[in-house]
Amino acid sequence: MMSTLLRQGDGFAGRADGVYEALIRGHQGLGDEDSAALNARLVLILAHEVGDPEVLAEAIALARRSLRPAGQDDGQA
């Protein structure tokens, strides 16, 4: 199914590397539990910012599709 609600173009206007770096910096010095808590809070903040349940549902579905099924290996030994 093709996305109809999610942005298709470069939403960062060519600055995706900087956004990625900011996300990584946000996790620096955090343990696994605090890193997971930061991710959960960030998801909720951004979901609130999006503010459209249909867009969020589409984003959740896209994220789930991008996960490997449990138990599937990546072909590396």
mmCIF file of N, CA and C in Angstrom:
data_model
loop_
_atom_site.group_PDB
_atom_site.id
_atom_site.type_symbol
_atom_site.label_atom_id
_atom_site.label_comp_id
_atom_site.label_asym_id
_atom_site.label_seq_id
_atom_site.Cartn_x
_atom_site.Cartn_y
_atom_site.Cartn_z
ATOM 1 N N MET A 1 0.840 -1.182 0.000
ATOM 2 C CA MET A 1 0.000 0.000 0.000
ATOM 3 C C MET A 1 0.881 1.239 0.000
ATOM 4 N N MET A 2 0.577 2.170 -0.850
ATOM 5 C CA MET A 2 1.363 3.387 -0.947
ATOM 6 C C MET A 2 0.883 4.401 0.081
ATOM 7 N N SER A 3 1.825 5.096 0.687
ATOM 8 C CA SER A 3 1.513 6.116 1.664
ATOM 9 C C SER A 3 0.749 7.258 1.011
ATOM 10 N N THR A 4 -0.289 7.721 1.669
ATOM 11 C CA THR A 4 -1.011 8.873 1.161
ATOM 12 C C THR A 4 -0.965 10.040 2.127
ATOM 13 N N LEU A 5 -0.636 9.790 3.373
ATOM 14 C CA LEU A 5 -0.649 10.841 4.370
ATOM 15 C C LEU A 5 0.750 11.296 4.785
ATOM 16 N N LEU A 6 1.697 10.392 4.772
ATOM 17 C CA LEU A 6 3.050 10.734 5.203
ATOM 18 C C LEU A 6 3.778 11.513 4.125
ATOM 19 N N ARG A 7 4.620 12.406 4.547
ATOM 20 C CA ARG A 7 5.428 13.211 3.635
ATOM 21 C C ARG A 7 6.308 12.295 2.795
ATOM 22 N N GLN A 8 6.381 12.558 1.520
ATOM 23 C CA GLN A 8 7.168 11.740 0.605
ATOM 24 C C GLN A 8 8.522 12.353 0.282
ATOM 25 N N GLY A 9 8.637 13.664 0.361
ATOM 26 C CA GLY A 9 9.879 14.343 0.005
ATOM 27 C C GLY A 9 10.819 14.462 1.195
ATOM 28 N N ASP A 10 11.870 15.214 0.990
ATOM 29 C CA ASP A 10 12.871 15.448 2.031
ATOM 30 C C ASP A 10 12.342 16.492 3.013
ATOM 31 N N GLY A 11 11.771 16.022 4.095
ATOM 32 C CA GLY A 11 11.209 16.915 5.097
ATOM 33 C C GLY A 11 12.251 17.707 5.860
ATOM 34 N N PHE A 12 13.506 17.344 5.730
ATOM 35 C CA PHE A 12 14.571 18.051 6.437
ATOM 36 C C PHE A 12 15.325 19.007 5.520
ATOM 37 N N ALA A 13 14.843 19.178 4.320
ATOM 38 C CA ALA A 13 15.439 20.110 3.364
ATOM 39 C C ALA A 13 16.957 19.933 3.262
ATOM 40 N N GLY A 14 17.386 18.669 3.133
ATOM 41 C CA GLY A 14 18.808 18.393 2.967
ATOM 42 C C GLY A 14 19.603 18.391 4.258
ATOM 43 N N ARG A 15 18.938 18.497 5.405
ATOM 44 C CA ARG A 15 19.647 18.551 6.685
ATOM 45 C C ARG A 15 19.453 17.288 7.528
ATOM 46 N N ALA A 16 19.164 16.171 6.883
ATOM 47 C CA ALA A 16 18.892 14.928 7.617
ATOM 48 C C ALA A 16 20.087 14.474 8.443
ATOM 49 N N ASP A 17 21.309 14.674 7.949
ATOM 50 C CA ASP A 17 22.493 14.271 8.715
ATOM 51 C C ASP A 17 22.560 15.009 10.043
ATOM 52 N N GLY A 18 22.247 16.283 10.045
ATOM 53 C CA GLY A 18 22.245 17.064 11.281
ATOM 54 C C GLY A 18 21.178 16.604 12.255
ATOM 55 N N VAL A 19 20.025 16.235 11.719
ATOM 56 C CA VAL A 19 18.947 15.716 12.566
ATOM 57 C C VAL A 19 19.374 14.398 13.197
ATOM 58 N N TYR A 20 19.972 13.522 12.395
ATOM 59 C CA TYR A 20 20.462 12.239 12.904
ATOM 60 C C TYR A 20 21.491 12.476 14.015
ATOM 61 N N GLU A 21 22.417 13.389 13.793
ATOM 62 C CA GLU A 21 23.437 13.692 14.799
ATOM 63 C C GLU A 21 22.815 14.221 16.089
ATOM 64 N N ALA A 22 21.791 15.058 15.974
ATOM 65 C CA ALA A 22 21.105 15.575 17.162
ATOM 66 C C ALA A 22 20.443 14.440 17.949
ATOM 67 N N LEU A 23 19.846 13.498 17.233
ATOM 68 C CA LEU A 23 19.238 12.343 17.897
ATOM 69 C C LEU A 23 20.290 11.510 18.630
ATOM 70 N N ILE A 24 21.421 11.288 17.989
ATOM 71 C CA ILE A 24 22.496 10.515 18.616
ATOM 72 C C ILE A 24 23.025 11.241 19.850
ATOM 73 N N ARG A 25 23.255 12.554 19.721
ATOM 74 C CA ARG A 25 23.742 13.346 20.866
ATOM 75 C C ARG A 25 22.771 13.283 22.036
ATOM 76 N N GLY A 26 21.487 13.258 21.731
ATOM 77 C CA GLY A 26 20.481 13.168 22.787
ATOM 78 C C GLY A 26 20.595 11.906 23.619
ATOM 79 N N HIS A 27 21.184 10.865 23.055
ATOM 80 C CA HIS A 27 21.326 9.581 23.750
ATOM 81 C C HIS A 27 22.699 9.404 24.403
ATOM 82 N N GLN A 28 23.621 10.297 24.125
ATOM 83 C CA GLN A 28 24.972 10.152 24.674
ATOM 84 C C GLN A 28 24.934 10.159 26.199
ATOM 85 N N GLY A 29 25.643 9.202 26.766
ATOM 86 C CA GLY A 29 25.762 9.105 28.217
ATOM 87 C C GLY A 29 24.584 8.440 28.907
ATOM 88 N N LEU A 30 23.582 8.036 28.150
ATOM 89 C CA LEU A 30 22.416 7.383 28.747
ATOM 90 C C LEU A 30 22.585 5.872 28.714
ATOM 91 N N GLY A 31 22.116 5.219 29.755
ATOM 92 C CA GLY A 31 22.060 3.763 29.750
ATOM 93 C C GLY A 31 20.875 3.303 28.918
ATOM 94 N N ASP A 32 20.747 2.002 28.758
ATOM 95 C CA ASP A 32 19.673 1.448 27.929
ATOM 96 C C ASP A 32 18.285 1.880 28.404
ATOM 97 N N GLU A 33 18.063 1.849 29.706
ATOM 98 C CA GLU A 33 16.740 2.192 30.248
ATOM 99 C C GLU A 33 16.403 3.665 30.005
ATOM 100 N N ASP A 34 17.360 4.546 30.284
ATOM 101 C CA ASP A 34 17.117 5.975 30.057
ATOM 102 C C ASP A 34 17.005 6.292 28.571
ATOM 103 N N SER A 35 17.758 5.596 27.736
ATOM 104 C CA SER A 35 17.675 5.794 26.297
ATOM 105 C C SER A 35 16.290 5.386 25.787
ATOM 106 N N ALA A 36 15.787 4.270 26.274
ATOM 107 C CA ALA A 36 14.440 3.826 25.884
ATOM 108 C C ALA A 36 13.389 4.815 26.385
ATOM 109 N N ALA A 37 13.580 5.348 27.599
ATOM 110 C CA ALA A 37 12.640 6.334 28.136
ATOM 111 C C ALA A 37 12.669 7.620 27.307
ATOM 112 N N LEU A 38 13.858 8.049 26.887
ATOM 113 C CA LEU A 38 13.971 9.226 26.030
ATOM 114 C C LEU A 38 13.231 8.989 24.716
ATOM 115 N N ASN A 39 13.427 7.817 24.123
ATOM 116 C CA ASN A 39 12.725 7.503 22.868
ATOM 117 C C ASN A 39 11.212 7.544 23.060
ATOM 118 N N ALA A 40 10.723 6.968 24.146
ATOM 119 C CA ALA A 40 9.276 6.950 24.405
ATOM 120 C C ALA A 40 8.740 8.370 24.564
ATOM 121 N N ARG A 41 9.452 9.197 25.306
ATOM 122 C CA ARG A 41 9.010 10.581 25.484
ATOM 123 C C ARG A 41 9.053 11.350 24.163
ATOM 124 N N LEU A 42 10.101 11.136 23.399
ATOM 125 C CA LEU A 42 10.230 11.808 22.111
ATOM 126 C C LEU A 42 9.098 11.410 21.168
ATOM 127 N N VAL A 43 8.762 10.132 21.155
ATOM 128 C CA VAL A 43 7.651 9.659 20.316
ATOM 129 C C VAL A 43 6.356 10.353 20.718
ATOM 130 N N LEU A 44 6.094 10.449 22.016
ATOM 131 C CA LEU A 44 4.856 11.092 22.467
ATOM 132 C C LEU A 44 4.830 12.581 22.130
ATOM 133 N N ILE A 45 5.959 13.254 22.308
ATOM 134 C CA ILE A 45 6.040 14.682 21.978
ATOM 135 C C ILE A 45 5.804 14.894 20.482
ATOM 136 N N LEU A 46 6.467 14.083 19.659
ATOM 137 C CA LEU A 46 6.308 14.234 18.217
ATOM 138 C C LEU A 46 4.915 13.821 17.749
ATOM 139 N N ALA A 47 4.316 12.815 18.379
ATOM 140 C CA ALA A 47 2.947 12.423 18.043
ATOM 141 C C ALA A 47 1.993 13.579 18.343
ATOM 142 N N HIS A 48 2.215 14.240 19.455
ATOM 143 C CA HIS A 48 1.398 15.399 19.804
ATOM 144 C C HIS A 48 1.580 16.508 18.771
ATOM 145 N N GLU A 49 2.812 16.699 18.331
ATOM 146 C CA GLU A 49 3.109 17.734 17.330
ATOM 147 C C GLU A 49 2.436 17.412 15.996
ATOM 148 N N VAL A 50 2.437 16.130 15.598
ATOM 149 C CA VAL A 50 1.775 15.734 14.348
ATOM 150 C C VAL A 50 0.276 16.001 14.469
ATOM 151 N N GLY A 51 -0.299 15.523 15.556
ATOM 152 C CA GLY A 51 -1.676 15.848 15.877
ATOM 153 C C GLY A 51 -2.754 15.247 14.992
ATOM 154 N N ASP A 52 -2.411 14.324 14.131
ATOM 155 C CA ASP A 52 -3.399 13.717 13.231
ATOM 156 C C ASP A 52 -3.358 12.208 13.419
ATOM 157 N N PRO A 53 -4.414 11.627 14.023
ATOM 158 C CA PRO A 53 -4.420 10.190 14.290
ATOM 159 C C PRO A 53 -4.219 9.322 13.043
ATOM 160 N N GLU A 54 -4.712 9.759 11.886
ATOM 161 C CA GLU A 54 -4.544 8.969 10.669
ATOM 162 C C GLU A 54 -3.081 8.964 10.214
ATOM 163 N N VAL A 55 -2.422 10.096 10.317
ATOM 164 C CA VAL A 55 -1.002 10.172 9.958
ATOM 165 C C VAL A 55 -0.196 9.318 10.925
ATOM 166 N N LEU A 56 -0.523 9.382 12.210
ATOM 167 C CA LEU A 56 0.192 8.569 13.194
ATOM 168 C C LEU A 56 -0.010 7.081 12.931
ATOM 169 N N ALA A 57 -1.234 6.688 12.603
ATOM 170 C CA ALA A 57 -1.503 5.273 12.310
ATOM 171 C C ALA A 57 -0.683 4.816 11.111
ATOM 172 N N GLU A 58 -0.586 5.665 10.093
ATOM 173 C CA GLU A 58 0.208 5.309 8.917
ATOM 174 C C GLU A 58 1.695 5.208 9.280
ATOM 175 N N ALA A 59 2.185 6.128 10.100
ATOM 176 C CA ALA A 59 3.587 6.101 10.513
ATOM 177 C C ALA A 59 3.891 4.850 11.344
ATOM 178 N N ILE A 60 2.988 4.477 12.219
ATOM 179 C CA ILE A 60 3.173 3.273 13.034
ATOM 180 C C ILE A 60 3.219 2.043 12.127
ATOM 181 N N ALA A 61 2.311 1.970 11.173
ATOM 182 C CA ALA A 61 2.296 0.832 10.248
ATOM 183 C C ALA A 61 3.590 0.771 9.448
ATOM 184 N N LEU A 62 4.072 1.926 8.972
ATOM 185 C CA LEU A 62 5.325 1.960 8.221
ATOM 186 C C LEU A 62 6.490 1.495 9.089
ATOM 187 N N ALA A 63 6.538 1.962 10.323
ATOM 188 C CA ALA A 63 7.617 1.560 11.236
ATOM 189 C C ALA A 63 7.567 0.057 11.507
ATOM 190 N N ARG A 64 6.384 -0.483 11.709
ATOM 191 C CA ARG A 64 6.264 -1.930 11.951
ATOM 192 C C ARG A 64 6.704 -2.740 10.741
ATOM 193 N N ARG A 65 6.333 -2.272 9.548
ATOM 194 C CA ARG A 65 6.737 -2.994 8.337
ATOM 195 C C ARG A 65 8.253 -2.985 8.160
ATOM 196 N N SER A 66 8.919 -1.990 8.707
ATOM 197 C CA SER A 66 10.370 -1.898 8.542
ATOM 198 C C SER A 66 11.127 -2.819 9.490
ATOM 199 N N LEU A 67 10.439 -3.421 10.449
ATOM 200 C CA LEU A 67 11.079 -4.349 11.382
ATOM 201 C C LEU A 67 11.191 -5.725 10.746
ATOM 202 N N ARG A 68 12.280 -6.426 11.065
ATOM 203 C CA ARG A 68 12.393 -7.823 10.639
ATOM 204 C C ARG A 68 11.477 -8.653 11.523
ATOM 205 N N PRO A 69 10.823 -9.637 10.951
ATOM 206 C CA PRO A 69 10.019 -10.543 11.783
ATOM 207 C C PRO A 69 10.894 -11.211 12.849
ATOM 208 N N ALA A 70 10.327 -11.448 14.007
ATOM 209 C CA ALA A 70 11.064 -12.095 15.103
ATOM 210 C C ALA A 70 11.660 -13.405 14.640
ATOM 211 N N GLY A 71 12.918 -13.629 14.968
ATOM 212 C CA GLY A 71 13.586 -14.867 14.643
ATOM 213 C C GLY A 71 14.234 -14.884 13.272
ATOM 214 N N GLN A 72 13.973 -13.880 12.443
ATOM 215 C CA GLN A 72 14.585 -13.841 11.105
ATOM 216 C C GLN A 72 15.987 -13.271 11.258
ATOM 217 N N ASP A 73 16.985 -14.018 10.771
ATOM 218 C CA ASP A 73 18.338 -13.493 10.873
ATOM 219 C C ASP A 73 18.654 -12.658 9.646
ATOM 220 N N ASP A 74 19.729 -11.907 9.741
ATOM 221 C CA ASP A 74 20.053 -10.985 8.652
ATOM 222 C C ASP A 74 21.002 -11.605 7.620
ATOM 223 N N GLY A 75 21.220 -12.919 7.722
ATOM 224 C CA GLY A 75 22.056 -13.600 6.759
ATOM 225 C C GLY A 75 23.534 -13.543 7.056
ATOM 226 N N GLN A 76 23.906 -12.890 8.160
ATOM 227 C CA GLN A 76 25.308 -12.803 8.523
ATOM 228 C C GLN A 76 25.638 -13.897 9.520
ATOM 229 N N ALA A 77 26.824 -14.485 9.370
ATOM 230 C CA ALA A 77 27.226 -15.557 10.279
ATOM 231 C C ALA A 77 27.979 -15.010 11.454
#
